[in-house]
XYZ file of C-alpha atoms in Angstrom:
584
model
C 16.855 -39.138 175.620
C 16.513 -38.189 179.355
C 15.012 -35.408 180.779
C 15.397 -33.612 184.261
C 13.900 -30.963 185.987
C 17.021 -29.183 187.684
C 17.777 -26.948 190.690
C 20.911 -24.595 191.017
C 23.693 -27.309 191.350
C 26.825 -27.880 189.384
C 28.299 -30.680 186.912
C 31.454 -31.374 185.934
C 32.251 -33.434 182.855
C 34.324 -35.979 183.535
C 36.913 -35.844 180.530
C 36.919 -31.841 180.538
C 36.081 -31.135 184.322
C 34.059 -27.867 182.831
C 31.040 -26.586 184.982
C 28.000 -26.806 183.522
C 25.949 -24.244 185.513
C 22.206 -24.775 185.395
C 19.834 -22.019 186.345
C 17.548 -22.323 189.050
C 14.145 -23.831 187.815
C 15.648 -24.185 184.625
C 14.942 -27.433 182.318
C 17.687 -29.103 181.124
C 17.574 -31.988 178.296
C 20.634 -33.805 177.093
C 21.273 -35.973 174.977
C 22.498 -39.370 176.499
C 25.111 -39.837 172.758
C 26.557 -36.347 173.662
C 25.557 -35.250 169.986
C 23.095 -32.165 171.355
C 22.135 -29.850 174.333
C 19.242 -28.027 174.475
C 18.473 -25.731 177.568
C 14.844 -24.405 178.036
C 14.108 -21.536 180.626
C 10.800 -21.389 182.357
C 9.108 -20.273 185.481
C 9.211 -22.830 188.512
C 5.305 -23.780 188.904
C 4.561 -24.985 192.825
C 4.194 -28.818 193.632
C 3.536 -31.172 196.417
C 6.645 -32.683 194.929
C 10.224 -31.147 194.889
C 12.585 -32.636 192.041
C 16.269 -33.838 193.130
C 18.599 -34.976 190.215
C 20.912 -37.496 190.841
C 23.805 -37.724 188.754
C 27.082 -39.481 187.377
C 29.367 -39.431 184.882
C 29.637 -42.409 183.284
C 33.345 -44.299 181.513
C 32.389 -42.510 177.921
C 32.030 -39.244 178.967
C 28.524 -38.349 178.379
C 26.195 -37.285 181.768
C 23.876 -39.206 181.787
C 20.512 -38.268 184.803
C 18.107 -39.600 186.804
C 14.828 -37.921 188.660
C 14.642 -38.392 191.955
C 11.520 -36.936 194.079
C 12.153 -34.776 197.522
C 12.473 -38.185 199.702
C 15.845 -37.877 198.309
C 16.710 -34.034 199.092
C 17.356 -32.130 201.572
C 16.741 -28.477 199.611
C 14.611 -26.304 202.006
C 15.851 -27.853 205.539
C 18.289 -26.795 208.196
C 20.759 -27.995 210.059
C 23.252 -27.481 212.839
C 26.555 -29.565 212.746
C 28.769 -29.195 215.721
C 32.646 -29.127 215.389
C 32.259 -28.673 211.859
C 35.839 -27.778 210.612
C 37.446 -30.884 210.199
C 37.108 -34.523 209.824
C 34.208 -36.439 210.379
C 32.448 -33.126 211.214
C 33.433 -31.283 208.145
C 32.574 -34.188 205.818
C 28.665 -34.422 207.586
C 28.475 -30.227 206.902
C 29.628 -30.917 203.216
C 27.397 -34.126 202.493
C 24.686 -32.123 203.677
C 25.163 -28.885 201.498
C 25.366 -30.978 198.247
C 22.276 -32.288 199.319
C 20.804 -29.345 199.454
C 20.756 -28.097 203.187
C 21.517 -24.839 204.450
C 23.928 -25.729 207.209
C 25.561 -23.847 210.467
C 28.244 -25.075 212.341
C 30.445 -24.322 215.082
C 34.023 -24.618 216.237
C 36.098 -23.557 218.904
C 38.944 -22.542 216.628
C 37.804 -19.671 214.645
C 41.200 -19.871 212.422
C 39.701 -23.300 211.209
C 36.455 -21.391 211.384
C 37.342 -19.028 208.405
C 39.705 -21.276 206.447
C 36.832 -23.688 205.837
C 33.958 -20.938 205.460
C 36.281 -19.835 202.531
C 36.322 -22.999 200.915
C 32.710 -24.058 201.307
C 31.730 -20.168 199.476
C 33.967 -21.091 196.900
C 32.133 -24.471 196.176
C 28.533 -22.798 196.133
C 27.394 -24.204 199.891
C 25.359 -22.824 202.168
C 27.116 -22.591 205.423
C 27.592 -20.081 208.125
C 29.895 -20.889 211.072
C 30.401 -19.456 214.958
C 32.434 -19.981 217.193
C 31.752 -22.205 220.535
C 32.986 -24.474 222.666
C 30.372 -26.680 223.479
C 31.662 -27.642 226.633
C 30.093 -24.498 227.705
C 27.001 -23.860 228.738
C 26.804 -20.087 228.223
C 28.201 -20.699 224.792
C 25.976 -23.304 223.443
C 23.232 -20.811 224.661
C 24.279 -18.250 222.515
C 24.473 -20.932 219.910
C 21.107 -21.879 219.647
C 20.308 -18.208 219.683
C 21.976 -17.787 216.900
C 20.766 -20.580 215.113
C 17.018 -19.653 215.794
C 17.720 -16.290 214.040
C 19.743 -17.239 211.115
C 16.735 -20.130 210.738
C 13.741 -18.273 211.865
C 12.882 -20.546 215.164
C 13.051 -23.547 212.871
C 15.537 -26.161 212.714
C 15.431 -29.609 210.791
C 18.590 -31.550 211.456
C 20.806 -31.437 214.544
C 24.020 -33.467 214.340
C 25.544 -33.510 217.964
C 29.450 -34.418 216.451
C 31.549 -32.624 218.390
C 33.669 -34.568 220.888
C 37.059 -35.718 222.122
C 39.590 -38.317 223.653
C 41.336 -39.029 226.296
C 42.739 -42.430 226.198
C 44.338 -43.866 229.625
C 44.064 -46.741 232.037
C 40.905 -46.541 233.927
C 42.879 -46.175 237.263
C 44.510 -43.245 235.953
C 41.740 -40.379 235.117
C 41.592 -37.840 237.222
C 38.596 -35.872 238.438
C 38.830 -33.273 235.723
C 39.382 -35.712 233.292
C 36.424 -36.988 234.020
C 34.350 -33.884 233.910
C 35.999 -32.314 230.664
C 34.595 -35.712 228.781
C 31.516 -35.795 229.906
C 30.960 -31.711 229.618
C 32.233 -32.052 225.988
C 30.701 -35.553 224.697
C 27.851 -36.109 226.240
C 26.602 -32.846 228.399
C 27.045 -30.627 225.161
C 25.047 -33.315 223.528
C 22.152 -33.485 225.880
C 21.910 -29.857 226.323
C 21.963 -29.453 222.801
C 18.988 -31.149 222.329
C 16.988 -29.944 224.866
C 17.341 -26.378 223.238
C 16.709 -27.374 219.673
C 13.849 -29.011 220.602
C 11.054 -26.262 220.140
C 13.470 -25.340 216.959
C 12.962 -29.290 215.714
C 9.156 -29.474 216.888
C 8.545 -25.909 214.341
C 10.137 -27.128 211.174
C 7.540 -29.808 211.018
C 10.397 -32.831 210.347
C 13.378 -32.876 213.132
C 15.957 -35.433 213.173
C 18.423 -35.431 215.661
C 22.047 -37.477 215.093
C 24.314 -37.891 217.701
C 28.145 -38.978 216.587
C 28.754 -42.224 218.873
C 31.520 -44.451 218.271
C 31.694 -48.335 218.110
C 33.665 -47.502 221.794
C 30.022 -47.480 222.786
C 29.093 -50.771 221.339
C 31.873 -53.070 222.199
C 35.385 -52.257 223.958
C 37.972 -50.841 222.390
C 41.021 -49.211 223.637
C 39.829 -45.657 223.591
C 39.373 -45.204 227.257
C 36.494 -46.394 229.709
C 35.039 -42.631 230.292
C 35.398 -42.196 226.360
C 33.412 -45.659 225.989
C 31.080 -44.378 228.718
C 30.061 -41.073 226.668
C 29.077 -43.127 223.796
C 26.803 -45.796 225.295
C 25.382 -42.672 226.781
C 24.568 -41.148 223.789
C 23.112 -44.182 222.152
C 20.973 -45.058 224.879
C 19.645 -40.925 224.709
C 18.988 -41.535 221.264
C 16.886 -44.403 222.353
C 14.835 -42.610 224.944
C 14.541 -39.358 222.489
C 13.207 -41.197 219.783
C 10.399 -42.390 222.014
C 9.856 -39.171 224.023
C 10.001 -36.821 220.855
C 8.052 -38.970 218.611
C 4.761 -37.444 218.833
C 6.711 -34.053 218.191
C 7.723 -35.525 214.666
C 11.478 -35.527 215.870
C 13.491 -38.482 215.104
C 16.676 -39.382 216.918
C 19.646 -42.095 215.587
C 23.036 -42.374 216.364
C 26.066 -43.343 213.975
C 29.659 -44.985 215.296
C 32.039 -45.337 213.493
C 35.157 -47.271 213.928
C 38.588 -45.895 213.409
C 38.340 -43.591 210.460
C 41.127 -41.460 209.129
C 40.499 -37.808 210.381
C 42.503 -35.717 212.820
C 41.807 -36.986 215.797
C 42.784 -40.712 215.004
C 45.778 -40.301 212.760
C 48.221 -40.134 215.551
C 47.132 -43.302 217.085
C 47.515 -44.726 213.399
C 51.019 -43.634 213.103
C 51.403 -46.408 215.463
C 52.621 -49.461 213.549
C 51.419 -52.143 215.264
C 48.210 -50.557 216.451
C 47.717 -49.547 213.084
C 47.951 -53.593 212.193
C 46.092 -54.534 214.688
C 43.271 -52.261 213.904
C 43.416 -53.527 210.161
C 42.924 -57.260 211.200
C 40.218 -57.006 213.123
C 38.281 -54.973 210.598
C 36.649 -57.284 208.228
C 37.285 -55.181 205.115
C 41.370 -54.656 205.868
C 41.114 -50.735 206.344
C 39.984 -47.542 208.762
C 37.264 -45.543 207.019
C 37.408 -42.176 205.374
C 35.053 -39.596 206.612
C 33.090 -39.618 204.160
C 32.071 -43.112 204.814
C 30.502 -41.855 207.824
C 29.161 -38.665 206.649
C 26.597 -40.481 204.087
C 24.950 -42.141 207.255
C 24.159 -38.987 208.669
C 22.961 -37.586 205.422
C 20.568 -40.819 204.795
C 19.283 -40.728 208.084
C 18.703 -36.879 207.587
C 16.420 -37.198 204.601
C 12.492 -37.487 204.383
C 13.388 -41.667 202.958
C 15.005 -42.394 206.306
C 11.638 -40.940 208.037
C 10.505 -44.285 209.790
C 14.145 -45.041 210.989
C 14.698 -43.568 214.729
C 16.331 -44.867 218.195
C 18.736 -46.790 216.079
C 22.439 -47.165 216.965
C 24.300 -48.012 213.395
C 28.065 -49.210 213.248
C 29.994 -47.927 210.275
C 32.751 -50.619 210.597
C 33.476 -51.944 207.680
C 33.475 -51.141 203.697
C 35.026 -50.815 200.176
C 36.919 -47.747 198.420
C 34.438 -45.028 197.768
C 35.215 -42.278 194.016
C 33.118 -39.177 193.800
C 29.713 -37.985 195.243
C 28.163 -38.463 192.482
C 28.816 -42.329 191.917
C 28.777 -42.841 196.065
C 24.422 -41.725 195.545
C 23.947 -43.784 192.191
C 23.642 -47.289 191.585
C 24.088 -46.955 187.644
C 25.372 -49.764 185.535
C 24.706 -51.764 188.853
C 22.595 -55.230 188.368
C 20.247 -56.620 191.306
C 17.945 -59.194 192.078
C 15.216 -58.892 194.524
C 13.261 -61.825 195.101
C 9.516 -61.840 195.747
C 9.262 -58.281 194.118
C 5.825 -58.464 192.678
C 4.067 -56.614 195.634
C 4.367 -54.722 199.243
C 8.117 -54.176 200.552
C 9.617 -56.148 197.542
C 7.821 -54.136 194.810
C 9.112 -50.994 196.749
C 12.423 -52.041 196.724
C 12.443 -53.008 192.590
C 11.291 -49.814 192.428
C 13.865 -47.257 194.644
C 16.606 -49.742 192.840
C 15.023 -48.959 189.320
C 14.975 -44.762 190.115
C 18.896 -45.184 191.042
C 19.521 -46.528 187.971
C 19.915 -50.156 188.787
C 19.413 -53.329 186.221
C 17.058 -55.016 188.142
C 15.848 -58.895 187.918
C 12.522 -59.767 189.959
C 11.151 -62.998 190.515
C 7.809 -63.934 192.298
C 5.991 -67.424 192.425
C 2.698 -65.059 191.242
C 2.310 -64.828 187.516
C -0.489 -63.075 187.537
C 1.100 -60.357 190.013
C 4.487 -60.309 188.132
C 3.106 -59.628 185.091
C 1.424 -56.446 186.323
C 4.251 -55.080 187.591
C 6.505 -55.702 184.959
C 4.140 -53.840 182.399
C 3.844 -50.699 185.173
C 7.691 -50.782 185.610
C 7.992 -50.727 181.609
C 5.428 -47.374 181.755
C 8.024 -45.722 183.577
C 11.229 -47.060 182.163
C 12.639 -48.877 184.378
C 15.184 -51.733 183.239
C 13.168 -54.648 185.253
C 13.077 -58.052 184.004
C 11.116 -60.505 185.800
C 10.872 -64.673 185.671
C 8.530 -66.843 187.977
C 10.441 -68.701 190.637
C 8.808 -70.278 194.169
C 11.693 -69.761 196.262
C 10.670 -73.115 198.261
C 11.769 -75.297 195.118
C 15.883 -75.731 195.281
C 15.713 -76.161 191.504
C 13.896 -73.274 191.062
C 16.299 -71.291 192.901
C 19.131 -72.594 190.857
C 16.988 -71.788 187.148
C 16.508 -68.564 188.913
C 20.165 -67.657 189.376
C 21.236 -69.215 185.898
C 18.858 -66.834 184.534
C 20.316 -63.783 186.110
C 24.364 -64.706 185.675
C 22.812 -65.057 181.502
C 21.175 -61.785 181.712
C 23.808 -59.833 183.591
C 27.105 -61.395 182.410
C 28.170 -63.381 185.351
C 28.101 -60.362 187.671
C 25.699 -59.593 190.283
C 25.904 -56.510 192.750
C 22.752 -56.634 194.292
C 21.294 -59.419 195.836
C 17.935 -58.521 197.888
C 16.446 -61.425 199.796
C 13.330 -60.670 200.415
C 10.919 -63.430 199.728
C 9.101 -64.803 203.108
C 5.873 -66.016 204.793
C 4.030 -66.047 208.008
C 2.144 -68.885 210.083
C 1.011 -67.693 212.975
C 0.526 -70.680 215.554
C 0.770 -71.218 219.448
C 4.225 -73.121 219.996
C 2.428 -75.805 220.868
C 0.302 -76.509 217.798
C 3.251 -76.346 214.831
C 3.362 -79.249 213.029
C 6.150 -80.823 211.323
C 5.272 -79.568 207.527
C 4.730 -75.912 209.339
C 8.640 -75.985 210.475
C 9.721 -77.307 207.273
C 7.148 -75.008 204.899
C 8.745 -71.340 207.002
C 12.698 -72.498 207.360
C 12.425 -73.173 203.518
C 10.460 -70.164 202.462
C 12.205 -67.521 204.680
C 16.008 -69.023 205.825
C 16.867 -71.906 203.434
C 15.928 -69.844 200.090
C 17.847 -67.123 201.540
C 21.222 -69.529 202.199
C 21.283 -70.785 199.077
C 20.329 -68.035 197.159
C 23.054 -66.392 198.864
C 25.678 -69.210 198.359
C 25.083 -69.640 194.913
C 25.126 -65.640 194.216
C 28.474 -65.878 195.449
C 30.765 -66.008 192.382
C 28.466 -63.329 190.449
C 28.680 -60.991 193.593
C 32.429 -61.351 193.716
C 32.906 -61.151 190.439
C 31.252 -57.601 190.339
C 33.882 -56.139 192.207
C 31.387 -54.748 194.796
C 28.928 -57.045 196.065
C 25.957 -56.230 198.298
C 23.455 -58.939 199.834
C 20.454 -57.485 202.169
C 18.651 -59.850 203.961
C 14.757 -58.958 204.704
C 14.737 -59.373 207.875
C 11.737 -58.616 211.031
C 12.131 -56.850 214.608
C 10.291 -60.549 215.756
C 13.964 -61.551 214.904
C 15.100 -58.864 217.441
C 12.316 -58.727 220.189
C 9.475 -61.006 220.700
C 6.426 -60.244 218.873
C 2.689 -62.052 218.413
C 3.154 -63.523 215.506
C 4.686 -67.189 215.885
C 8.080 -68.511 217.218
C 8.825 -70.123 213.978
C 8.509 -66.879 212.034
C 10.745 -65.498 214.911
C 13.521 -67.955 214.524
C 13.812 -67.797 210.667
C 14.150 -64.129 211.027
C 16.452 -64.255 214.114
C 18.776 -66.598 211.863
C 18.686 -64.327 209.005
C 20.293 -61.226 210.990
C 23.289 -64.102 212.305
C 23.383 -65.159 208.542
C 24.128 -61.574 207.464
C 26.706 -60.840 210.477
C 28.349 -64.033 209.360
C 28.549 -63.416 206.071
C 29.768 -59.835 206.370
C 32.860 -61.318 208.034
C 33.122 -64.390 205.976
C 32.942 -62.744 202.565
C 34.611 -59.510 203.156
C 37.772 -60.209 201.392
C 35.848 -60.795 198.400
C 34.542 -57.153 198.555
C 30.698 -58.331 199.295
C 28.892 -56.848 202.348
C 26.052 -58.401 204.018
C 23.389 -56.668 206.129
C 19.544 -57.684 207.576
C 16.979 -54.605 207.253
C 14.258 -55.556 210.112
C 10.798 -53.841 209.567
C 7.833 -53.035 212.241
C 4.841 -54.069 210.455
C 4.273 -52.134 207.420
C 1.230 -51.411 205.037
C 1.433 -54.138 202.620
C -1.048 -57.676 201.868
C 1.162 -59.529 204.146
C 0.900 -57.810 207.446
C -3.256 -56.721 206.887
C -4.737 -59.484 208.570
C -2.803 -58.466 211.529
C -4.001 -54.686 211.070
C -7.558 -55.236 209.976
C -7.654 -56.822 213.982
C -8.625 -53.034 215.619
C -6.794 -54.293 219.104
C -4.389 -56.110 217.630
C -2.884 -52.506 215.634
C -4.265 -50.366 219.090
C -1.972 -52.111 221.314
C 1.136 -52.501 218.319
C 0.676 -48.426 217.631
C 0.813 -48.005 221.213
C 4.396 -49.372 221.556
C 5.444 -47.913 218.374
C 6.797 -44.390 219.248
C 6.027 -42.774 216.247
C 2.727 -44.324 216.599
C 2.018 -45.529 213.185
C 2.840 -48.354 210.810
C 5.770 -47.583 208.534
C 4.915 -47.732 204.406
C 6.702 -50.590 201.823
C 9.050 -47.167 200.614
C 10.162 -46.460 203.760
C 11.717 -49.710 204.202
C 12.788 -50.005 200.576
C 14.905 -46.750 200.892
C 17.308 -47.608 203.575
C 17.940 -51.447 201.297
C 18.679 -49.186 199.074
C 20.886 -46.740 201.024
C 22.954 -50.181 202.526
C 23.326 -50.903 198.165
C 24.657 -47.612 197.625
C 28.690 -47.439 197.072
C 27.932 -44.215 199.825
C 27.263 -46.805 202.709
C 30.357 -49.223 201.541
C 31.803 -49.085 205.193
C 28.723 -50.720 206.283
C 28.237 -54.520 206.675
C 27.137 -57.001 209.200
C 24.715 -54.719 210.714
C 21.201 -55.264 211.372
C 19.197 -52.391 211.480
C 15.394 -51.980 212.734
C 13.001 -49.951 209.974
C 10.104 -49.860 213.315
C 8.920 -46.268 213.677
C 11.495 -46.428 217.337
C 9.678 -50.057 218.386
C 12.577 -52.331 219.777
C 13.712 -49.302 221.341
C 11.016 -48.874 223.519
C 11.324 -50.538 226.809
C 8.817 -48.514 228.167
C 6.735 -44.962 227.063
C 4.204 -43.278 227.968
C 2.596 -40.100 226.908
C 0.528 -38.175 229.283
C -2.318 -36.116 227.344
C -1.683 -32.538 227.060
């Protein structure tokens, strides 16, 4: 039997699409065989910890539920979406409402304005719309006004997605040209943000994202002053993530490729570009928009909150169904390695409350045994087996054991076993070099190769390299930790490209130092953590969870246009060239 404590939200049965409305603070239990329903009433009693269910309806037809806590809900924030009506724009003001969020956003055509505030009543959303063009600066004003009273001076979430294109050679754009783009991309942006930001500082929790494009990353033929907007943006999300920090606002920026919304279709109608667009995307296909939208949404909620000045490309990625089976991982199988304790333990565990089959191995006993008996306490399906990832015949008992216990099929693999020996340069010896490539870059290679067959064979394959920002940036502790790490984010860009035709993605999560046995000797040196804290813009270390929910995020069939990325989990570190923070 499973039990959930529900919120107002709405189910539809999969065989009968009828609505199963659920009153608010009601609790529901259902039978997982279908034979029973029983519905309780009672009053909602206050808790440090808000309830979020995440659902599915699985091939037989029963619903089937699993609690989730508030990291994974956005019920009680607020948000602003610009150009809101269509697209990528409308998906992000959707994804957001189902997630809980009361939403306002803005257009400049009012038509589109009250066509889509008509549909999102008749789904049960929260959303009230304007109109602006936020190329002007009188308008946005009035925005922001109007967003501090319908949100009473408070405002969670900004998403700055409004923008357009004008695509021509660079010797061609005109004066106005140039002054329309940058008034509508990146001006509207900037200004944006500098009037939500006592509206973000009040709520407590801001997070600002601003909708780049992969025009800002690398070129493509969108136009230079397009391109120019972009890079803009992502470097502003750099420098507000530091700035804002102590203010508790984030700031992240999403690009995605060529997606199929409005504004792209007519260059897709295009044959050839269409073609050439195809081949040089990994997966064989533009995205939809709500491939996009779930990036914003992730990096929205409280388990994105040590994830800021990060510019993430949403290039690549598999078929997506519903909502509901885009946020759940059930029926999925994974295997983390070296999930007895800190970031690995975290990660068995998000994996485990999204419904995930999960196989753990560590090379403790002692510390795998523990966990297994507190993952059985709260149901999770965890098995475990002891493997030292060092040993190549270990590594290949290991996998036999998982392609027995899972069928041959394998969606998740999570390599996250690794060690640290911190040396000058100069004093590594030989046993050293060979002792951190095996532990942290050979176990992940093979592990990966001989994952392979099960991954593909699953239909939707997912590795995620545990990666550092010392294989990003230069930090104190060794060159050989460094260059495993450094290898590890190539490994996952090569294997993204590689392996994408077999429907696997690959991507390398990079942490800051986090709270767990590993990094301690580090923080238990009171300089050591003074001067890391002092570069860290949100000037603390980040927690095992924190890095644990965006490996799970990059699992989820929501982020399946995402591969080959790696992406820094460092409280705004690697973005900060330079900060500093004058005492009030």
């Amino acid at each position: 039997m499973t039990f959930m404590i529900m919120k107002t939200l709405c189910f539809f049965h999969e065989r009968s699409l009828a609505c199963i409305h659920c009153h608010p603070f009601s609790v529901l239990l259902i039978h997982n065989n279908g034979r029973g329903r029983e519905k309780l009433e009672r009053e909602h009693e206050e808790s440090s910890r808000e309830i979020l269910p995440l659902y599915l309806m699985n091939p037989v037809g029963t619903v089937s539920y699993t609690v989730m806590e508030n990291r994974w809900s956005l019920q009680g924030m607020t948000a602003l979406v610009t150009g809101g009506t269509k697209g990528i724009g409308k998906a992000v003001v959707e994804e957001l409402a189902l997630l809980g969020a009361r939403v306002h956003t803005c257009s400049r055509d009012e038509t589109q304005l009250q066509g889509s505030s008509h549909e999102w009543q008749a789904k049960g959303f929260q959303v009230t719309t304007s109109a602006c063009d936020v190329s002007s600066r009188d308008q946005r004003e009035k925005l922001m006004e109007t967003v501090s009273s319908l949100f009473q001076g408070k405002l969670n979430i900004l998403v700055n997605n409004a923008g357009t294109c004008i695509t021509k050679p660079t010797t061609e754009y005109t004066a106005e040209d140039f002054s329309f783009l940058m008034a509508t991309n990146l001006e509207s942006a900037f200004h944006l943000s500098q009037l939500a930001h006592p509206l973000l500082k009040a709520s407590g929790s801001g997070s600002i994202v601003f909708m780049s494009s992969t025009a800002g990353v690398v070129h493509i033929s969108g136009g230079s002053i397009y391109a120019a907007t972009k890079g803009a943006m992502n470097q502003l999300a750099r420098n507000l993530a530091c700035e804002w920090a102590s203010d508790n606002i984030r700031a992240n920026s999403v690009c995605p490729w060529f997606i199929a919304t409005p504004l792209i279709n007519d260059y897709l109608k295009d044959e050839v570009f269409k073609k050439e667009v195809e081949s040089r995307t990994p997966m064989g296909r533009v995205g939809e928009a709500e491939e996009v939208s779930s990036l914003v949404a992730f990096l929205c909620l409280p388990s994105a909150s040590y994830i800021t000045g990060q510019t993430i490309c949403v290039d690549g990625g598999a078929t997506v169904n519903s909502f509901s089976l885009r946020w759940s991982l059930q029926g999925m199988t994974a295997l983390v390695t070296g999930g007895a304790s800190g970031i690995g333990h975290a990660i068995v565990e998000e994996l485990a409350g999204f419904g995930a089959r999960i196989h753990a191995c560590d090379k403790s006993e002692t510390l795998l045994n523990q966990s297994l008996s507190e993952w059985e306490r709260k149901g999770f399906q965890v098995s475990g087996s002891i493997c030292d990832v060092t040993s190549r015949l270990q590594r290949e008992t290991l996998m036999q054991t998982v392609s027995s216990l899972f069928g041959g099929k394998l969606n998740i693999l999570v390599n996250n076993a690794g060690a640290i020996l911190t040396k000058p340069t100069r004093e590594y010896v030989a046993d050293d070099f060979s002792f951190l490539i095996s532990t942290n870059l050979e176990s992940a290679f093979h592990l990966s190769q001989l994952s392979h067959p099960l991954l593909k064979a699953s239909g939707s394959g997912n590795i995620v390299f545990t990666s550092s920002m010392a294989g990003v940036v230069s930090i104190d502790c060794g060159s050989l930790y460094g260059i495993t790490k450094g290898a590890l984010n190539q490994l996952a860009r090569n294997l993204a490209c590689e392996w994408a035709r077999d429907g696997i993605r690959a991507n390398a999560v990079a942490p800051n130092f986090i709270n767990t046995a590993l990094a301690q000797a580090y923080l238990d040196d009171a300089g050591y953590k003074k001067s890391l804290l002092s570069r860290t813009p949100l000037g603390r270390t980040g927690e095992p969870n924190e890095v644990a929910s965006l490996v799970v995020f990059l699992c989820l069939p929501a982020a399946s246009y995402i591969t080959g990325q790696t992406i820094c989990v460092d409280g705004g570190l690697t973005v900060n060239g330079f900060s500093y923070q004058p005492k009030a």
